[in-house]
Short mmCIF file of C-alpha atoms in Angstrom, two decimals:
data_model
loop_
_atom_site.label_atom_id
_atom_site.label_comp_id
_atom_site.label_asym_id
_atom_site.label_seq_id
_atom_site.Cartn_x
_atom_site.Cartn_y
_atom_site.Cartn_z
CA UNK A 1 -74.14 19.17 -53.77
CA UNK A 2 -76.45 19.99 -57.21
CA UNK A 3 -78.48 23.07 -56.48
CA UNK A 4 -82.36 22.82 -57.31
CA UNK A 5 -83.65 24.29 -60.10
CA UNK A 6 -86.75 24.07 -62.60
CA UNK A 7 -86.33 22.32 -65.88
CA UNK A 8 -85.04 24.31 -68.35
CA UNK A 9 -86.91 24.90 -71.45
CA UNK A 10 -84.82 23.46 -73.99
CA UNK A 11 -85.50 24.14 -77.99
CA UNK A 12 -83.93 21.39 -80.56
CA UNK A 13 -84.00 23.26 -84.39
CA UNK A 14 -84.29 20.68 -86.68
CA UNK A 15 -84.01 22.38 -90.71
CA UNK A 16 -85.86 19.21 -93.16
CA UNK A 17 -82.95 17.77 -95.29
CA UNK A 18 -80.22 20.86 -93.50
CA UNK A 19 -79.50 19.54 -90.31
CA UNK A 20 -77.85 16.53 -89.19
CA UNK A 21 -78.66 14.05 -87.14
CA UNK A 22 -76.01 12.78 -84.83
CA UNK A 23 -75.46 16.11 -83.17
CA UNK A 24 -79.48 16.75 -82.65
CA UNK A 25 -80.20 13.22 -80.95
CA UNK A 26 -77.19 13.33 -79.46
CA UNK A 27 -77.91 16.21 -77.77
CA UNK A 28 -81.36 15.21 -76.63
CA UNK A 29 -79.98 12.21 -75.43
CA UNK A 30 -78.03 14.13 -73.07
CA UNK A 31 -80.56 16.18 -71.90
CA UNK A 32 -82.26 13.49 -71.57
CA UNK A 33 -79.63 11.32 -69.38
CA UNK A 34 -78.50 14.38 -67.25
CA UNK A 35 -81.42 13.76 -64.79
CA UNK A 36 -81.18 9.85 -64.46
CA UNK A 37 -76.87 10.41 -64.23
CA UNK A 38 -76.89 13.53 -61.83
CA UNK A 39 -79.64 12.97 -59.61
CA UNK A 40 -80.65 9.23 -59.68
CA UNK A 41 -83.22 6.94 -60.86
CA UNK A 42 -85.86 8.42 -58.40
CA UNK A 43 -84.91 12.56 -59.42
CA UNK A 44 -88.29 14.02 -58.83
CA UNK A 45 -88.69 15.60 -61.81
CA UNK A 46 -85.70 16.00 -64.85
CA UNK A 47 -83.48 18.19 -65.04
CA UNK A 48 -84.13 18.89 -68.98
CA UNK A 49 -87.18 19.67 -70.80
CA UNK A 50 -86.37 18.56 -75.04
CA UNK A 51 -87.98 18.92 -77.37
CA UNK A 52 -86.82 19.18 -81.44
CA UNK A 53 -88.83 22.11 -83.40
CA UNK A 54 -88.83 23.28 -86.71
CA UNK A 55 -91.04 24.91 -89.23
CA UNK A 56 -93.58 22.51 -88.75
CA UNK A 57 -94.48 19.23 -87.00
CA UNK A 58 -93.67 15.51 -88.15
CA UNK A 59 -91.23 12.99 -89.13
CA UNK A 60 -88.61 14.45 -92.01
CA UNK A 61 -85.05 13.52 -93.89
CA UNK A 62 -82.08 14.88 -92.57
CA UNK A 63 -79.85 16.16 -94.71
CA UNK A 64 -77.98 12.54 -94.47
CA UNK A 65 -81.68 10.39 -94.85
CA UNK A 66 -82.42 9.56 -92.00
CA UNK A 67 -85.61 10.43 -90.25
CA UNK A 68 -85.43 13.35 -87.39
CA UNK A 69 -88.94 13.51 -85.75
CA UNK A 70 -89.58 17.82 -85.02
CA UNK A 71 -91.83 17.09 -81.82
CA UNK A 72 -93.09 20.87 -82.59
CA UNK A 73 -93.42 23.28 -84.75
CA UNK A 74 -91.85 26.65 -84.04
CA UNK A 75 -95.04 28.51 -84.22
CA UNK A 76 -96.54 26.46 -81.15
CA UNK A 77 -92.93 27.06 -79.01
CA UNK A 78 -94.48 30.05 -77.03
CA UNK A 79 -91.44 30.83 -74.45
CA UNK A 80 -88.09 28.52 -74.36
CA UNK A 81 -84.89 29.20 -72.57
CA UNK A 82 -82.33 27.76 -74.33
CA UNK A 83 -82.72 26.95 -78.95
CA UNK A 84 -79.73 25.62 -80.57
CA UNK A 85 -78.72 25.31 -83.92
CA UNK A 86 -77.01 21.78 -84.30
CA UNK A 87 -75.01 21.15 -87.66
CA UNK A 88 -76.72 21.16 -90.99
CA UNK A 89 -74.86 19.86 -94.50
CA UNK A 90 -76.24 22.54 -97.20
CA UNK A 91 -75.40 22.43 -101.31
CA UNK A 92 -71.08 23.12 -101.87
CA UNK A 93 -70.44 24.54 -99.05
CA UNK A 94 -72.30 27.59 -99.51
CA UNK A 95 -74.56 28.93 -97.09
CA UNK A 96 -77.29 31.03 -99.36
CA UNK A 97 -78.63 34.05 -97.10
CA UNK A 98 -82.68 34.33 -97.10
CA UNK A 99 -83.47 30.83 -96.72
CA UNK A 100 -85.02 30.57 -94.11
CA UNK A 101 -86.73 33.72 -92.69
CA UNK A 102 -89.28 32.54 -90.74
CA UNK A 103 -87.11 30.78 -88.75
CA UNK A 104 -84.81 33.24 -88.24
CA UNK A 105 -87.14 35.60 -86.80
CA UNK A 106 -88.69 33.11 -84.63
CA UNK A 107 -84.50 32.88 -83.29
CA UNK A 108 -84.73 36.80 -82.52
CA UNK A 109 -87.94 36.76 -81.16
CA UNK A 110 -87.53 34.02 -79.03
CA UNK A 111 -84.01 35.99 -78.48
CA UNK A 112 -86.03 38.77 -77.33
CA UNK A 113 -88.06 36.89 -75.03
CA UNK A 114 -84.96 35.78 -72.63
CA UNK A 115 -83.59 32.33 -74.25
CA UNK A 116 -80.30 32.00 -74.33
CA UNK A 117 -79.68 31.18 -78.72
CA UNK A 118 -76.90 28.51 -79.54
CA UNK A 119 -74.84 26.35 -81.99
CA UNK A 120 -72.99 23.84 -82.84
CA UNK A 121 -70.69 23.47 -85.76
CA UNK A 122 -72.88 24.90 -88.80
CA UNK A 123 -75.89 26.16 -87.43
CA UNK A 124 -73.90 29.18 -85.91
CA UNK A 125 -74.64 30.77 -90.05
CA UNK A 126 -78.71 30.32 -89.20
CA UNK A 127 -77.36 32.17 -86.05
CA UNK A 128 -76.14 35.05 -87.90
CA UNK A 129 -78.05 35.19 -90.19
CA UNK A 130 -80.50 37.17 -87.24
CA UNK A 131 -77.82 40.05 -86.91
CA UNK A 132 -77.45 38.95 -82.98
CA UNK A 133 -74.13 38.78 -84.41
CA UNK A 134 -72.65 41.75 -85.62
CA UNK A 135 -69.62 42.95 -84.16
CA UNK A 136 -69.31 40.48 -81.43
CA UNK A 137 -67.10 36.73 -81.88
CA UNK A 138 -67.70 33.26 -82.60
CA UNK A 139 -66.71 30.26 -84.61
CA UNK A 140 -67.86 27.55 -86.48
CA UNK A 141 -66.35 24.43 -88.80
CA UNK A 142 -63.67 25.66 -89.91
CA UNK A 143 -64.74 24.30 -93.71
CA UNK A 144 -67.46 27.10 -93.77
CA UNK A 145 -65.25 29.99 -92.95
CA UNK A 146 -64.85 30.67 -96.14
CA UNK A 147 -68.11 32.14 -96.78
CA UNK A 148 -69.35 32.78 -93.34
CA UNK A 149 -66.70 35.62 -94.15
CA UNK A 150 -68.33 36.14 -97.72
CA UNK A 151 -72.10 36.01 -96.29
CA UNK A 152 -71.33 37.82 -92.48
CA UNK A 153 -68.46 40.34 -92.48
CA UNK A 154 -69.36 41.89 -89.53
CA UNK A 155 -69.13 39.19 -87.22
CA UNK A 156 -65.40 37.89 -86.09
CA UNK A 157 -64.82 34.33 -86.91
CA UNK A 158 -62.52 32.90 -84.49
CA UNK A 159 -61.53 29.84 -85.55
CA UNK A 160 -59.72 28.77 -83.96
CA UNK A 161 -61.47 28.53 -80.88
CA UNK A 162 -64.01 25.59 -79.51
CA UNK A 163 -66.50 27.57 -77.69
CA UNK A 164 -67.52 31.28 -77.63
CA UNK A 165 -69.24 32.94 -74.90
CA UNK A 166 -71.02 36.64 -76.25
CA UNK A 167 -73.36 39.15 -75.87
CA UNK A 168 -74.25 41.05 -72.95
CA UNK A 169 -75.25 38.86 -70.60
CA UNK A 170 -73.98 35.51 -72.25
CA UNK A 171 -76.95 34.66 -74.01
CA UNK A 172 -75.00 33.38 -77.11
CA UNK A 173 -72.20 30.71 -77.28
CA UNK A 174 -71.47 28.92 -80.44
CA UNK A 175 -68.76 25.88 -80.12
CA UNK A 176 -66.80 24.46 -83.31
CA UNK A 177 -66.72 21.79 -85.74
CA UNK A 178 -68.09 17.91 -86.21
CA UNK A 179 -68.29 16.70 -82.53
CA UNK A 180 -68.00 19.87 -80.75
CA UNK A 181 -71.34 20.13 -79.65
CA UNK A 182 -70.38 17.52 -77.11
CA UNK A 183 -68.24 20.45 -75.90
CA UNK A 184 -71.51 22.65 -75.89
CA UNK A 185 -73.75 20.70 -73.55
CA UNK A 186 -71.66 19.86 -70.78
CA UNK A 187 -71.04 24.08 -70.95
CA UNK A 188 -73.56 24.75 -70.68
CA UNK A 189 -74.85 21.95 -67.74
CA UNK A 190 -72.35 23.24 -66.00
CA UNK A 191 -74.08 26.84 -66.57
CA UNK A 192 -77.84 25.80 -65.19
CA UNK A 193 -76.49 23.28 -62.96
CA UNK A 194 -73.21 22.88 -61.89
CA UNK A 195 -69.71 21.87 -62.67
CA UNK A 196 -70.13 19.41 -61.51
CA UNK A 197 -72.74 17.34 -62.78
CA UNK A 198 -71.50 18.83 -66.04
CA UNK A 199 -68.06 16.29 -64.76
CA UNK A 200 -70.93 13.50 -63.90
CA UNK A 201 -72.67 13.38 -67.03
CA UNK A 202 -69.48 13.47 -69.35
CA UNK A 203 -67.64 10.56 -67.73
CA UNK A 204 -70.96 8.71 -67.22
CA UNK A 205 -71.30 9.15 -71.87
CA UNK A 206 -66.84 9.24 -71.72
CA UNK A 207 -67.09 12.78 -73.84
CA UNK A 208 -63.93 14.65 -73.67
CA UNK A 209 -63.79 18.15 -72.42
CA UNK A 210 -61.46 19.54 -74.40
CA UNK A 211 -62.91 23.17 -74.65
CA UNK A 212 -58.85 24.89 -75.73
CA UNK A 213 -59.22 24.84 -78.90
CA UNK A 214 -60.02 23.63 -82.62
CA UNK A 215 -56.64 24.99 -83.85
CA UNK A 216 -55.10 21.43 -83.95
CA UNK A 217 -57.49 20.32 -86.84
CA UNK A 218 -57.71 22.97 -88.96
CA UNK A 219 -56.01 22.24 -92.11
CA UNK A 220 -53.94 25.70 -93.96
CA UNK A 221 -56.30 26.08 -96.36
CA UNK A 222 -54.95 30.16 -98.00
CA UNK A 223 -57.99 31.40 -100.02
CA UNK A 224 -57.56 31.40 -103.90
CA UNK A 225 -60.30 32.47 -105.37
CA UNK A 226 -59.46 36.49 -105.12
CA UNK A 227 -58.98 37.51 -108.14
CA UNK A 228 -55.28 38.18 -108.16
CA UNK A 229 -53.56 36.30 -111.58
CA UNK A 230 -49.66 37.18 -110.20
CA UNK A 231 -50.50 36.05 -106.85
CA UNK A 232 -52.44 32.84 -107.50
CA UNK A 233 -49.77 31.47 -109.80
CA UNK A 234 -47.24 32.20 -107.50
CA UNK A 235 -48.81 29.93 -104.65
CA UNK A 236 -49.22 27.57 -106.82
CA UNK A 237 -45.62 27.64 -107.69
CA UNK A 238 -45.31 27.32 -104.10
CA UNK A 239 -46.98 24.81 -103.35
CA UNK A 240 -46.02 22.63 -106.22
CA UNK A 241 -42.49 22.47 -104.32
CA UNK A 242 -41.07 21.95 -100.64
CA UNK A 243 -41.51 25.04 -98.42
CA UNK A 244 -39.01 23.99 -96.37
CA UNK A 245 -36.77 25.51 -99.28
CA UNK A 246 -38.10 28.77 -100.63
CA UNK A 247 -37.58 31.62 -98.76
CA UNK A 248 -39.56 35.17 -98.83
CA UNK A 249 -36.66 36.82 -101.25
CA UNK A 250 -37.56 34.11 -103.10
CA UNK A 251 -41.72 34.21 -103.43
CA UNK A 252 -40.86 38.46 -104.46
CA UNK A 253 -38.55 37.01 -107.10
CA UNK A 254 -40.58 34.23 -108.71
CA UNK A 255 -43.34 37.41 -108.75
CA UNK A 256 -41.91 39.82 -111.16
CA UNK A 257 -43.21 42.37 -109.46
CA UNK A 258 -41.23 45.59 -107.33
CA UNK A 259 -40.83 44.33 -103.92
CA UNK A 260 -42.87 46.64 -101.35
CA UNK A 261 -46.30 45.74 -104.56
CA UNK A 262 -45.33 41.58 -103.52
CA UNK A 263 -46.22 42.49 -100.70
CA UNK A 264 -48.99 44.23 -100.24
CA UNK A 265 -51.03 42.63 -102.91
CA UNK A 266 -50.04 39.11 -101.42
CA UNK A 267 -50.99 40.23 -98.09
CA UNK A 268 -53.87 42.04 -99.85
CA UNK A 269 -54.95 38.56 -101.75
CA UNK A 270 -54.26 35.80 -99.30
CA UNK A 271 -55.20 37.33 -96.22
CA UNK A 272 -51.36 36.43 -94.59
CA UNK A 273 -47.79 37.43 -95.29
CA UNK A 274 -45.83 36.01 -96.60
CA UNK A 275 -43.21 34.90 -94.10
CA UNK A 276 -46.84 34.02 -92.09
CA UNK A 277 -47.54 31.75 -95.29
CA UNK A 278 -44.09 29.93 -95.03
CA UNK A 279 -44.57 29.42 -91.72
CA UNK A 280 -48.54 27.96 -92.22
CA UNK A 281 -46.86 25.63 -95.33
CA UNK A 282 -44.11 24.87 -92.75
CA UNK A 283 -46.18 23.96 -90.35
CA UNK A 284 -48.58 22.06 -92.49
CA UNK A 285 -46.26 19.82 -93.67
CA UNK A 286 -44.69 18.94 -89.95
CA UNK A 287 -48.40 18.57 -89.20
CA UNK A 288 -48.46 15.12 -91.60
CA UNK A 289 -44.83 13.95 -90.85
CA UNK A 290 -45.99 13.79 -87.30
CA UNK A 291 -49.26 12.21 -87.61
CA UNK A 292 -47.02 9.49 -90.47
CA UNK A 293 -43.79 8.89 -89.55
CA UNK A 294 -41.74 8.33 -86.11
CA UNK A 295 -39.05 10.09 -86.98
CA UNK A 296 -37.64 13.05 -84.03
CA UNK A 297 -38.95 16.71 -83.53
CA UNK A 298 -35.71 17.63 -84.13
CA UNK A 299 -35.35 15.83 -87.76
CA UNK A 300 -39.06 16.77 -88.75
CA UNK A 301 -37.82 20.56 -87.53
CA UNK A 302 -34.88 20.48 -90.14
CA UNK A 303 -37.39 18.21 -92.75
CA UNK A 304 -39.59 21.88 -93.21
CA UNK A 305 -36.79 24.07 -92.94
CA UNK A 306 -35.69 25.47 -89.57
CA UNK A 307 -32.26 25.37 -88.71
CA UNK A 308 -33.11 25.63 -84.63
CA UNK A 309 -35.43 22.88 -83.12
CA UNK A 310 -36.40 26.00 -80.72
CA UNK A 311 -38.55 27.68 -83.28
CA UNK A 312 -39.29 25.44 -85.29
CA UNK A 313 -41.15 24.34 -81.47
CA UNK A 314 -41.92 27.83 -80.71
CA UNK A 315 -44.07 28.53 -84.50
CA UNK A 316 -46.21 24.78 -83.78
CA UNK A 317 -47.47 25.98 -80.58
CA UNK A 318 -48.47 29.66 -82.14
CA UNK A 319 -50.45 28.07 -84.87
CA UNK A 320 -51.48 24.92 -84.04
CA UNK A 321 -51.96 25.85 -80.20
CA UNK A 322 -49.93 22.27 -79.47
CA UNK A 323 -46.08 21.48 -78.75
CA UNK A 324 -45.21 19.31 -81.98
CA UNK A 325 -44.98 15.83 -78.92
CA UNK A 326 -48.52 16.34 -77.71
CA UNK A 327 -49.96 16.89 -81.52
CA UNK A 328 -48.11 13.15 -82.78
CA UNK A 329 -49.92 12.63 -79.42
CA UNK A 330 -53.27 13.81 -79.75
CA UNK A 331 -53.59 12.74 -83.87
CA UNK A 332 -51.60 9.79 -84.68
CA UNK A 333 -53.55 6.79 -85.32
CA UNK A 334 -52.27 3.47 -82.64
CA UNK A 335 -51.74 0.44 -83.55
CA UNK A 336 -54.94 -1.79 -84.23
CA UNK A 337 -55.83 -4.07 -81.19
CA UNK A 338 -54.52 -7.94 -82.37
CA UNK A 339 -56.81 -10.80 -81.49
CA UNK A 340 -54.56 -13.16 -78.27
CA UNK A 341 -55.95 -17.09 -79.26
CA UNK A 342 -58.19 -18.16 -76.32
#
């Protein structure tokens, strides 16, 4: 039996020309549908009262041009239970701090009033500007990891995680890339209503609860703007070759640096030890082969430079959180259905 609760007020934050429409509309519709699906059509009161809020009322273009309707201006919202900053797009995927001072101040005020602050995808960048995440863990879309780390070095970005809960009372909830807003809303329904309720709406809307990790989705994109020309040239040389045929010793030799200097500068520039860098390159190649071919896992293991299949499988699972077989089943595009004669 679902526990009876007063309606939770949910404010979905929308910023003109920056917020994307799909997550906001999806979150809003899920919250509206929740009562009918979970309690039935004759429910006396809704489980959630959702509205879209922003700097001002009106109909504004989303980041992709489709209209977003803001129901109430932020200054009209005296109190709310949950605020969700959803996905945004901005120029060159580079976040500029200080662009939304009034919104940041409003988020801080709502938090002070007791509201949970949540983010989906790039919304974590706006949430980070409040300072409430300093010293804590968070996650966001992997594509925004470089700009996040540059702007907010005091926040521990755990890009492999799909859902993170932080804060003294668990009041800060962040989800990862794109459609992870579905994991976020199921989590919130489970927290504020019950896990059974979250299961019911998830089944009805065919949402897939997969809050383990977004590591399988994250490509290996090491930094190259670190300013070390020698290491940058070595990276270019390495990426132009078959990583399976290159050793750490060859990397050190090609750099022309003394061995201790090479190890120190490579780790400082890229954030990876030379061995871990090679492992990521090899696993990235293996991911492509698993997605695009029917070759056996043992053959792929050999192709990317592993003589022992067991070592390859351990490294693959450490990096992607999936076994090679699980990864293939998850990402291999299925054969297109063929029309049957009438």
